[in-house]
Amino acid sequence: MECIEVWFVTGSQHLYGDETLRQVAVNSQKIAAALDAAPEIPLKVVFKPVLTDPAAVRSLCIEANSSPNCAGLILWMHTFSPAKMWIGGLTSLKKPVAHLHTQFNRDLPWSEIDMDFMNLNQAAHGDREAGFLHTRLRLPRKVVVGHWSDSETLASLGAWTRVVRAWHDLQGGRFCRFGDNMREVSVTEGNKVSAEIKFGFSVNGYGVGDLVKVLNGVSDADIDALSAEYEEIYDVSPELRKGGARHEALRYGARQELGIESFLKSGGFKGFTTTFEDLHGLDQLPGLASQRLMAKGYGFGAEGDWKTAALLRFMKQVGEGIGGGTSFMEDYTYHMDPAHPQVLGAHMLEICPTIASHKPKLEIHPLGIGGKSDPVRLVFDAQTGPAINASLVDLGNRFRLIINEVNAVAPTQPLPKLPVARALWECEPSFKTALAAWIYSGGAHHTGYSYSVTTAHMRDFAEIAGIEIVVIDKNTNLDTYRNELRWNELYYHLAPAIGS
C-alpha cells in the first residue's frame, strides 16, 4: 500500500559554520520526529537534510516532484536562509507547501541567552525572509504560526496534511460517468479539460451497456453473500428478506453494487455518476449501490454531476478517520416557518449512510421518475450537529468553491411517507441571508455535505488548487458578501496577467 508522506525541510546557510549546522540538523530531526508521532497528523513526516545552497534546494524540489509518495513539503527556516537560493527550486516545485513559522525552543533562556544562541535560533527573521520570497513568487501555501509542540499548531498542520493527502489522491484520479448529463441542466455541466488542468483528475463517459455487461457477469453466490450481509447490518423490510415477496429486488440491488464496484476497480476509478435519464439495460436506478459505494469512499454525483463526484471523493479523503461522515446531498425543499426556517436535504435515493444517526432501514418503494422497477434504498435520518455544504461550480473563467456552514437538527415531527435518507439543517447566519448568498454565488443544488470536513480544510484545498472560495458563515453580511463576489470577478480577470 502506498505510504503517503510530507517532507520536513529546513533552511539555513554556511555562514554559521559546521558546528551550528550540525545543531540545526539535530534540532530539525527532533521536530520532524515529534510531528511524525503527533496523532493530529495522519501522514508520515520525513526529515530531509538541511538545505544551505541553491543547488540543494533545486535538487530537493525536483526529487519531491518525482516522488510518488511525497504529498507536500513543510518548510522552516531555523536560521537565516537567504531566500534567493530558494528561487530555482520553488519555481519548479509542483507539490503543496506549508510554511511552519516556529522555533526550536519554546521559551527564551533569559539568564543564559547570548549571541551564539541568537545566531542559532533566527527563525523570527529567517521565516520573514522566506515569507517575502513566497509572496514575491505568488507561491500558494499554508502559513502555520506557533511552537511545534503546541496543540493548536499541531491541529492546524494536521488539517493541512489531511488536505494534501486528499489532493495527492486526486492527482491522476479517474472518474466515470455512466451515461451523460441530466438533459438541459447547466450547473452539473462544466469543462472537463479545465478541471483536469486545475485539479489533476480526469472524467470520461461510459455507456450504460458497458456496465450492464459487468452486472450480468456477477455470480449468484456473490449476490447471495452480499444479500445476507445486508440482512445482518441493516433493518431490512420483511418483504425484502430471504423468502420475502420482493427478495429478488434486494438481490438486484446487490448485483448492482457488486457490478459497479467491479467496474470501478477494474478501471481504477475513484468515483462515478449516474442519471435516471439513461438507465438502458438496468432494472433499477442504482440507489442502494450508490449509497454503499459512497460509504466505501467512492465519490458520487447524481444526474451526471461529475464535479460533485470528484469533490465528494476529495472530502471523503480529508475526513477519513475523523468520524461524522460525508455524503452527496441536495437542497431539496424548505420549512419556511418564520421562527425556525429549515432546509430539508435529501435525494431520490443516494445519500451516504456514514451520516446516519441510527441503524438504516433497507426498504423498497416506487420511484416516480426513471421508468424502471421500484428501487431498494437505505432510509434514515442524518446526525445532528455542525456541518458544511460545499459546492464546486464552473464559471467559465474559473472554478468557484462555495461553502455554507450549517447546523443539522432533528425533525420535530416524523416523516412516515418520505422513503429516502434525509438531513434537516438550519443555515448560518440565517435562512434568508444564506440562501440569497448561495444563489448570488451560483451555488449548485448538489453538494458535498460533511460533519467531519471543515471550512478550514476547504480553504486549504482552494489555496492548493488556486481556485476561488467564498464562505457563508455566522459573520456573513449579504451586502459585503456581494461586494466580495464583485471584487473576486475583477481579481480573477487580472490575476493571470500579474505573473511573478
Coordinates of C-alpha atoms in Angstrom, one line a residue:
M1 CA 0.0 0.0 0.0
E2 CA 1.3 3.5 -0.9
C3 CA 2.8 5.3 2.1
I4 CA 1.9 9.0 1.7
E5 CA 4.5 11.4 3.2
V6 CA 5.1 15.0 3.9
W7 CA 8.7 16.1 3.9
F8 CA 10.1 18.4 6.7
V9 CA 12.5 20.7 5.0
T10 CA 14.8 23.1 7.0
G11 CA 16.6 26.1 5.6
S12 CA 20.0 27.5 6.8
Q13 CA 23.3 28.6 5.2
H14 CA 27.0 28.0 5.5
L15 CA 27.7 31.4 7.2
Y16 CA 27.3 30.0 10.7
G17 CA 29.9 27.2 10.5
D18 CA 29.7 23.4 10.7
E19 CA 29.0 23.2 14.4
T20 CA 25.9 25.4 14.1
L21 CA 24.7 23.4 11.1
R22 CA 25.1 20.1 12.9
Q23 CA 22.9 21.5 15.7
V24 CA 20.4 22.8 13.2
A25 CA 20.1 19.3 11.8
V26 CA 19.7 17.7 15.3
N27 CA 17.0 20.2 16.2
S28 CA 15.2 19.7 12.9
Q29 CA 15.2 16.0 13.3
K30 CA 13.7 16.3 16.7
I31 CA 10.9 18.5 15.4
A32 CA 10.2 16.1 12.4
A33 CA 10.1 13.1 14.8
A34 CA 7.7 14.9 17.1
L35 CA 5.4 15.9 14.2
D36 CA 5.6 12.3 12.8
A37 CA 4.5 11.0 16.2
A38 CA 1.7 13.5 16.7
P39 CA -1.8 11.9 16.5
E40 CA -3.1 15.1 14.9
I41 CA -1.0 14.5 11.8
P42 CA -2.2 11.4 9.9
L43 CA 0.7 11.2 7.4
K44 CA 4.3 10.2 7.8
V45 CA 6.6 13.2 8.4
V46 CA 10.0 12.6 6.8
F47 CA 13.1 14.6 7.8
K48 CA 15.2 15.9 4.9
P49 CA 18.8 17.1 5.2
V50 CA 19.2 20.8 6.0
L51 CA 19.3 23.0 2.8
T52 CA 22.1 25.5 2.6
D53 CA 22.6 26.4 -1.1
P54 CA 20.6 26.8 -4.3
A55 CA 21.7 23.5 -5.9
A56 CA 20.5 21.6 -2.8
V57 CA 17.1 23.4 -2.8
R58 CA 16.6 22.7 -6.5
S59 CA 17.6 19.1 -6.2
L60 CA 15.2 18.5 -3.3
C61 CA 12.3 20.2 -5.1
I62 CA 12.9 18.0 -8.2
E63 CA 13.0 15.0 -6.0
A64 CA 9.7 15.9 -4.4
N65 CA 8.1 16.4 -7.8
S66 CA 9.1 13.0 -8.9
S67 CA 8.4 11.1 -5.7
P68 CA 5.1 9.2 -5.9
N69 CA 4.8 9.2 -2.1
C70 CA 5.5 12.8 -1.4
A71 CA 2.3 14.7 -0.9
G72 CA 3.7 18.0 0.2
L73 CA 6.5 19.9 2.0
I74 CA 6.7 21.6 5.4
L75 CA 9.2 24.4 5.2
W76 CA 11.0 26.1 8.1
M77 CA 14.0 28.4 8.3
H78 CA 15.8 27.5 11.6
T79 CA 18.4 30.2 11.0
F80 CA 18.5 33.0 8.3
S81 CA 18.4 31.3 4.9
P82 CA 18.9 33.8 2.1
A83 CA 15.7 33.4 0.0
K84 CA 17.3 33.9 -3.4
M85 CA 18.8 30.5 -3.1
W86 CA 15.2 29.1 -3.0
I87 CA 14.0 30.6 -6.2
G88 CA 15.2 27.9 -8.6
G89 CA 13.6 25.2 -6.5
L90 CA 10.3 26.8 -5.6
T91 CA 9.6 27.9 -9.1
S92 CA 9.8 24.3 -10.2
L93 CA 8.0 22.8 -7.3
K94 CA 4.6 21.2 -8.0
K95 CA 3.8 19.9 -4.5
P96 CA 1.8 21.8 -1.9
V97 CA 3.7 23.8 0.7
A98 CA 3.1 24.6 4.4
H99 CA 5.3 27.3 5.9
L100 CA 5.8 26.5 9.6
H101 CA 6.8 29.6 11.5
T102 CA 8.2 28.2 14.7
Q103 CA 11.5 27.9 16.6
F104 CA 13.2 25.0 18.3
N105 CA 13.0 26.4 21.9
R106 CA 9.6 27.5 23.2
D107 CA 10.9 29.9 25.9
L108 CA 13.8 32.3 25.9
P109 CA 16.7 31.2 28.3
W110 CA 16.7 34.6 29.9
S111 CA 19.8 34.3 32.1
E112 CA 21.9 32.4 29.5
I113 CA 21.0 34.0 26.2
D114 CA 24.0 35.1 24.2
M115 CA 24.9 35.8 20.6
D116 CA 25.6 32.2 19.9
F117 CA 22.0 31.4 20.9
M118 CA 20.8 34.3 18.8
N119 CA 22.7 33.1 15.7
L120 CA 21.3 29.6 16.0
N121 CA 17.7 30.5 16.6
Q122 CA 16.9 33.0 14.0
A123 CA 13.5 31.8 12.7
A124 CA 11.9 35.0 13.8
H125 CA 13.5 36.8 10.8
G126 CA 14.6 33.8 8.8
D127 CA 11.0 32.9 8.1
R128 CA 10.2 36.5 7.3
E129 CA 12.9 36.4 4.5
A130 CA 11.3 33.2 3.3
G131 CA 7.8 34.7 3.5
F132 CA 8.8 37.6 1.3
L133 CA 10.0 35.4 -1.4
H134 CA 7.0 33.1 -1.2
T135 CA 4.8 36.2 -1.6
R136 CA 7.0 37.6 -4.4
L137 CA 6.7 34.2 -6.2
R138 CA 2.9 34.2 -5.6
L139 CA 3.5 30.8 -4.1
P140 CA 0.3 29.2 -2.8
R141 CA 1.0 28.0 0.7
K142 CA -0.4 27.4 4.2
V143 CA 1.2 29.5 6.9
V144 CA 1.1 28.0 10.4
V145 CA 2.5 30.0 13.3
G146 CA 3.2 28.6 16.7
H147 CA 5.6 26.3 18.7
W148 CA 5.9 22.9 17.1
S149 CA 4.7 21.2 20.4
D150 CA 1.6 23.4 20.7
S151 CA -1.7 21.6 20.3
E152 CA -3.2 24.4 18.1
T153 CA -0.1 24.3 15.8
L154 CA -0.4 20.5 15.5
A155 CA -4.1 20.7 14.8
S156 CA -3.5 23.3 12.0
L157 CA -0.7 21.2 10.4
G158 CA -2.8 18.1 10.8
A159 CA -5.7 19.7 9.0
W160 CA -3.4 20.7 6.2
T161 CA -1.9 17.2 5.9
R162 CA -5.4 15.8 5.5
V163 CA -6.0 18.1 2.6
V164 CA -2.7 17.4 0.9
R165 CA -3.4 13.6 1.3
A166 CA -6.8 14.2 -0.5
W167 CA -5.1 16.4 -3.1
H168 CA -2.5 13.7 -3.7
D169 CA -5.3 11.3 -4.2
L170 CA -6.9 13.5 -6.9
Q171 CA -3.7 13.7 -9.0
G172 CA -4.3 11.2 -11.9
G173 CA -7.6 10.2 -10.4
R174 CA -10.2 8.8 -12.8
F175 CA -14.0 9.4 -12.6
C176 CA -16.5 7.7 -14.9
R177 CA -19.9 8.8 -16.0
F178 CA -22.5 6.1 -16.7
G179 CA -24.5 7.9 -19.4
D180 CA -24.3 11.7 -19.8
N181 CA -25.6 14.8 -18.0
M182 CA -29.2 15.2 -17.0
R183 CA -30.7 16.8 -20.1
E184 CA -30.8 20.6 -20.3
V185 CA -29.3 21.1 -16.8
S186 CA -26.5 23.7 -16.6
V187 CA -24.8 23.6 -13.2
T188 CA -23.9 19.9 -13.3
E189 CA -22.0 20.5 -16.6
G190 CA -18.6 22.1 -16.9
N191 CA -15.3 22.0 -18.7
K192 CA -13.6 18.7 -18.1
V193 CA -10.4 19.8 -19.7
S194 CA -10.2 22.8 -17.5
A195 CA -10.9 20.6 -14.5
E196 CA -8.1 18.2 -15.3
I197 CA -5.7 21.1 -15.7
K198 CA -6.7 22.7 -12.4
F199 CA -7.4 19.6 -10.2
G200 CA -5.5 16.7 -11.8
F201 CA -8.3 14.3 -12.3
S202 CA -9.9 13.1 -15.5
V203 CA -13.6 12.4 -16.3
N204 CA -14.8 10.2 -19.1
G205 CA -18.1 8.7 -20.2
Y206 CA -19.1 5.1 -20.5
G207 CA -22.2 3.6 -22.0
V208 CA -24.7 2.0 -19.5
G209 CA -24.5 -1.1 -21.7
D210 CA -20.8 -1.4 -20.8
L211 CA -21.9 -1.5 -17.1
V212 CA -24.8 -3.9 -17.8
K213 CA -22.3 -6.5 -19.3
V214 CA -20.4 -6.4 -16.0
L215 CA -23.6 -6.7 -13.9
N216 CA -24.7 -9.7 -15.9
G217 CA -21.4 -11.4 -15.1
V218 CA -21.9 -11.2 -11.3
S219 CA -22.2 -14.6 -9.8
D220 CA -25.3 -15.8 -7.8
A221 CA -23.0 -16.9 -5.0
D222 CA -21.6 -13.3 -4.6
I223 CA -25.1 -11.9 -4.8
D224 CA -26.4 -14.3 -2.1
A225 CA -23.5 -13.4 0.2
L226 CA -24.0 -9.7 -0.1
S227 CA -27.7 -10.0 0.3
A228 CA -27.1 -11.9 3.5
E229 CA -24.7 -9.2 4.6
Y230 CA -27.5 -6.6 4.1
E231 CA -29.8 -8.6 6.4
E232 CA -27.1 -8.6 9.1
I233 CA -26.2 -5.0 9.2
Y234 CA -29.4 -3.2 8.3
D235 CA -33.0 -3.2 9.4
V236 CA -34.3 -4.9 6.2
S237 CA -38.0 -4.8 5.4
P238 CA -39.6 -8.3 5.7
E239 CA -40.7 -8.3 2.1
L240 CA -37.0 -7.9 1.0
R241 CA -35.6 -10.6 3.3
K242 CA -34.8 -14.1 2.0
G243 CA -38.1 -15.8 1.4
G244 CA -39.9 -12.4 1.2
A245 CA -42.1 -11.5 -1.8
R246 CA -39.6 -8.9 -3.1
H247 CA -36.3 -10.5 -2.2
E248 CA -35.3 -10.5 -5.9
A249 CA -35.3 -6.7 -5.8
L250 CA -32.9 -6.8 -3.0
R251 CA -30.7 -9.3 -4.9
Y252 CA -30.7 -7.0 -7.9
G253 CA -29.6 -4.1 -5.7
A254 CA -26.7 -6.4 -4.6
R255 CA -26.0 -7.2 -8.2
Q256 CA -25.7 -3.5 -9.0
E257 CA -23.4 -2.8 -6.1
L258 CA -21.1 -5.7 -7.0
G259 CA -21.1 -4.9 -10.7
I260 CA -20.5 -1.2 -10.3
E261 CA -17.7 -1.8 -7.8
S262 CA -16.1 -4.3 -10.1
F263 CA -16.3 -1.8 -13.0
L264 CA -14.7 0.9 -10.8
K265 CA -11.9 -1.3 -9.5
S266 CA -11.0 -2.7 -13.0
G267 CA -10.8 0.8 -14.4
G268 CA -9.0 2.4 -11.4
F269 CA -11.9 4.8 -10.9
K270 CA -12.3 6.8 -7.7
G271 CA -15.9 7.9 -8.3
F272 CA -18.8 7.8 -10.7
T273 CA -22.1 9.4 -11.8
T274 CA -25.4 8.1 -12.9
T275 CA -28.5 9.7 -14.3
F276 CA -32.1 8.5 -14.2
E277 CA -32.5 9.6 -17.8
D278 CA -30.1 6.9 -19.0
L279 CA -30.8 3.5 -17.5
H280 CA -30.6 1.4 -20.7
G281 CA -30.5 -2.3 -19.6
L282 CA -30.8 -1.6 -15.8
D283 CA -33.8 -2.8 -14.0
Q284 CA -33.5 -0.2 -11.1
L285 CA -31.9 3.2 -10.7
P286 CA -28.8 2.3 -8.6
G287 CA -29.8 3.7 -5.2
L288 CA -28.5 1.2 -2.6
A289 CA -25.4 0.6 -4.7
S290 CA -24.5 4.3 -4.8
Q291 CA -25.1 4.7 -1.0
R292 CA -22.9 1.7 -0.2
L293 CA -20.1 2.7 -2.6
M294 CA -20.0 6.2 -1.1
A295 CA -19.7 4.6 2.3
K296 CA -16.6 2.8 0.9
G297 CA -15.0 6.1 0.0
Y298 CA -16.0 6.5 -3.7
G299 CA -17.1 9.8 -5.0
F300 CA -20.6 10.1 -6.4
G301 CA -22.7 12.6 -8.3
A302 CA -26.3 12.1 -9.4
E303 CA -27.6 13.2 -12.8
G304 CA -24.1 13.2 -14.4
D305 CA -22.7 15.7 -11.8
W306 CA -19.0 14.8 -12.2
K307 CA -17.8 17.9 -10.3
T308 CA -19.6 16.9 -7.1
A309 CA -18.4 13.3 -7.6
A310 CA -14.8 14.5 -7.5
L311 CA -15.5 16.9 -4.7
L312 CA -17.1 14.2 -2.6
R313 CA -14.1 11.9 -3.2
F314 CA -11.8 14.7 -2.0
M315 CA -13.9 15.3 1.1
K316 CA -14.1 11.6 1.9
Q317 CA -10.3 11.5 1.8
V318 CA -10.0 14.6 4.0
G319 CA -12.4 13.3 6.6
E320 CA -11.1 9.7 6.7
G321 CA -10.6 8.6 10.3
I322 CA -12.3 11.7 11.9
G323 CA -15.8 10.3 12.1
G324 CA -19.0 12.1 11.5
G325 CA -19.5 11.2 7.9
T326 CA -19.7 12.8 4.5
S327 CA -22.3 12.4 1.8
F328 CA -23.6 13.6 -1.6
M329 CA -26.5 15.9 -0.8
E330 CA -29.2 18.1 -2.4
D331 CA -31.0 21.1 -1.0
Y332 CA -34.5 19.6 -1.7
T333 CA -37.2 21.6 0.0
Y334 CA -37.8 24.1 2.8
H335 CA -39.7 24.5 6.0
M336 CA -40.4 28.3 5.8
D337 CA -41.7 28.9 9.3
P338 CA -40.5 32.5 10.0
A339 CA -39.5 31.5 13.6
H340 CA -37.5 28.4 12.6
P341 CA -36.8 28.2 8.8
Q342 CA -35.0 25.0 7.8
V343 CA -33.7 23.1 4.8
L344 CA -34.6 19.5 4.1
G345 CA -31.8 17.9 2.3
A346 CA -32.2 14.5 0.5
H347 CA -32.1 13.0 -2.9
M348 CA -34.2 10.4 -4.8
L349 CA -32.1 7.6 -3.3
E350 CA -28.4 8.4 -3.0
I351 CA -27.4 9.6 0.5
C352 CA -24.4 8.0 2.2
P353 CA -25.1 6.0 5.3
T354 CA -22.0 7.3 7.0
I355 CA -24.1 10.3 8.1
A356 CA -26.9 8.2 9.6
S357 CA -28.0 8.9 13.2
H358 CA -29.2 5.3 13.6
K359 CA -29.2 1.9 12.0
P360 CA -30.6 2.4 8.5
K361 CA -33.6 0.7 7.2
L362 CA -33.4 -1.1 3.9
E363 CA -36.7 -0.6 2.1
I364 CA -38.3 -0.7 -1.4
H365 CA -40.7 1.9 -2.7
P366 CA -41.9 3.2 -6.1
L367 CA -39.8 6.0 -7.8
G368 CA -41.9 8.4 -9.9
I369 CA -39.2 9.1 -12.4
G370 CA -36.9 6.9 -14.5
G371 CA -39.5 4.4 -15.7
K372 CA -37.9 1.4 -14.1
S373 CA -38.7 -1.1 -11.3
D374 CA -39.1 0.0 -7.7
P375 CA -35.5 0.6 -6.4
V376 CA -34.2 -0.6 -3.0
R377 CA -32.6 2.1 -0.8
L378 CA -31.4 2.8 2.7
V379 CA -33.7 5.1 4.7
F380 CA -32.6 7.1 7.8
D381 CA -32.4 10.5 9.4
A382 CA -28.9 12.2 9.4
Q383 CA -27.0 13.1 12.5
T384 CA -27.4 16.4 14.2
G385 CA -24.6 19.0 14.8
P386 CA -22.4 21.4 12.9
A387 CA -21.8 20.6 9.2
I388 CA -20.9 22.2 6.0
N389 CA -22.4 22.2 2.5
A390 CA -19.8 22.6 -0.3
S391 CA -20.5 23.2 -4.0
L392 CA -17.9 23.4 -6.8
V393 CA -19.1 25.3 -9.9
D394 CA -17.5 26.2 -13.2
L395 CA -17.9 29.9 -14.0
G396 CA -16.2 29.7 -17.4
N397 CA -13.0 31.6 -16.5
R398 CA -12.5 29.9 -13.1
F399 CA -13.9 27.4 -10.6
R400 CA -15.6 28.7 -7.5
L401 CA -16.0 26.7 -4.3
I402 CA -18.9 27.8 -2.2
I403 CA -19.2 26.8 1.5
N404 CA -22.2 27.2 3.8
E405 CA -21.8 26.4 7.4
V406 CA -25.0 24.8 8.8
N407 CA -26.4 23.2 12.0
A408 CA -28.2 19.9 11.4
V409 CA -31.2 19.4 13.7
A410 CA -33.6 16.5 14.4
P411 CA -37.0 16.7 12.7
T412 CA -39.6 17.9 15.1
Q413 CA -42.2 15.6 13.5
P414 CA -42.0 12.1 12.0
L415 CA -41.7 11.7 8.2
P416 CA -43.6 8.4 7.7
K417 CA -44.3 8.9 4.0
L418 CA -40.8 10.1 2.9
P419 CA -39.0 6.9 1.9
V420 CA -35.5 8.3 1.5
A421 CA -32.5 9.2 3.6
R422 CA -32.6 12.9 4.7
A423 CA -30.9 15.6 6.7
L424 CA -32.5 18.7 8.2
W425 CA -30.5 21.8 8.9
E426 CA -30.5 25.5 9.7
C427 CA -28.2 27.8 7.8
E428 CA -25.6 30.3 9.1
P429 CA -26.0 33.2 9.5
S430 CA -29.7 33.0 8.8
F431 CA -32.0 31.2 6.3
K432 CA -32.6 34.2 4.1
T433 CA -29.1 35.5 4.1
A434 CA -27.5 32.1 3.4
L435 CA -29.9 31.2 0.6
A436 CA -29.5 34.6 -1.1
A437 CA -25.7 34.5 -0.8
W438 CA -25.7 30.9 -2.2
I439 CA -27.8 32.0 -5.2
Y440 CA -25.8 35.1 -5.9
S441 CA -22.7 32.8 -5.8
G442 CA -24.1 30.5 -8.4
G443 CA -24.0 27.6 -6.0
A444 CA -25.4 24.3 -7.2
H445 CA -28.3 22.2 -5.8
H446 CA -25.9 19.3 -5.4
T447 CA -23.3 19.5 -2.6
G448 CA -20.7 17.6 -0.6
Y449 CA -22.2 17.6 2.9
S450 CA -20.0 16.7 5.9
Y451 CA -19.8 16.6 9.6
S452 CA -16.1 15.9 9.6
V453 CA -14.7 18.2 6.9
T454 CA -14.5 21.9 8.0
T455 CA -14.3 25.3 6.3
A456 CA -10.6 25.4 7.2
H457 CA -10.0 22.2 5.3
M458 CA -11.8 23.6 2.3
R459 CA -9.8 26.9 2.4
D460 CA -6.6 24.9 2.3
F461 CA -8.0 23.0 -0.7
A462 CA -8.8 26.2 -2.5
E463 CA -5.3 27.6 -1.8
I464 CA -3.6 24.5 -3.2
A465 CA -5.9 24.3 -6.2
G466 CA -5.6 28.0 -6.9
I467 CA -9.4 28.5 -7.1
E468 CA -11.8 31.0 -5.7
I469 CA -13.6 30.2 -2.4
V470 CA -16.5 32.1 -0.8
V471 CA -17.8 31.2 2.7
I472 CA -21.3 31.8 4.1
D473 CA -21.0 31.6 7.9
K474 CA -22.2 33.3 11.0
N475 CA -20.3 36.5 10.1
T476 CA -21.8 36.9 6.6
N477 CA -23.3 40.2 5.7
L478 CA -25.1 40.0 2.4
D479 CA -24.1 43.4 1.1
T480 CA -20.4 42.8 2.0
Y481 CA -20.6 39.3 0.5
R482 CA -22.0 40.6 -2.8
N483 CA -19.1 43.1 -2.9
E484 CA -16.7 40.3 -2.3
L485 CA -18.1 38.5 -5.4
R486 CA -17.7 41.6 -7.5
W487 CA -14.1 42.1 -6.3
N488 CA -13.3 38.5 -7.0
E489 CA -14.6 38.9 -10.5
L490 CA -12.1 41.6 -11.1
Y491 CA -9.3 39.8 -9.3
Y492 CA -9.7 36.6 -11.3
H493 CA -9.8 38.6 -14.5
L494 CA -6.5 40.3 -13.7
A495 CA -4.7 37.6 -11.8
P496 CA -3.3 35.7 -14.8
A497 CA -1.6 38.9 -16.0
I498 CA 0.1 39.6 -12.7
G499 CA 2.7 36.9 -13.0
S500 CA 5.8 36.9 -10.9

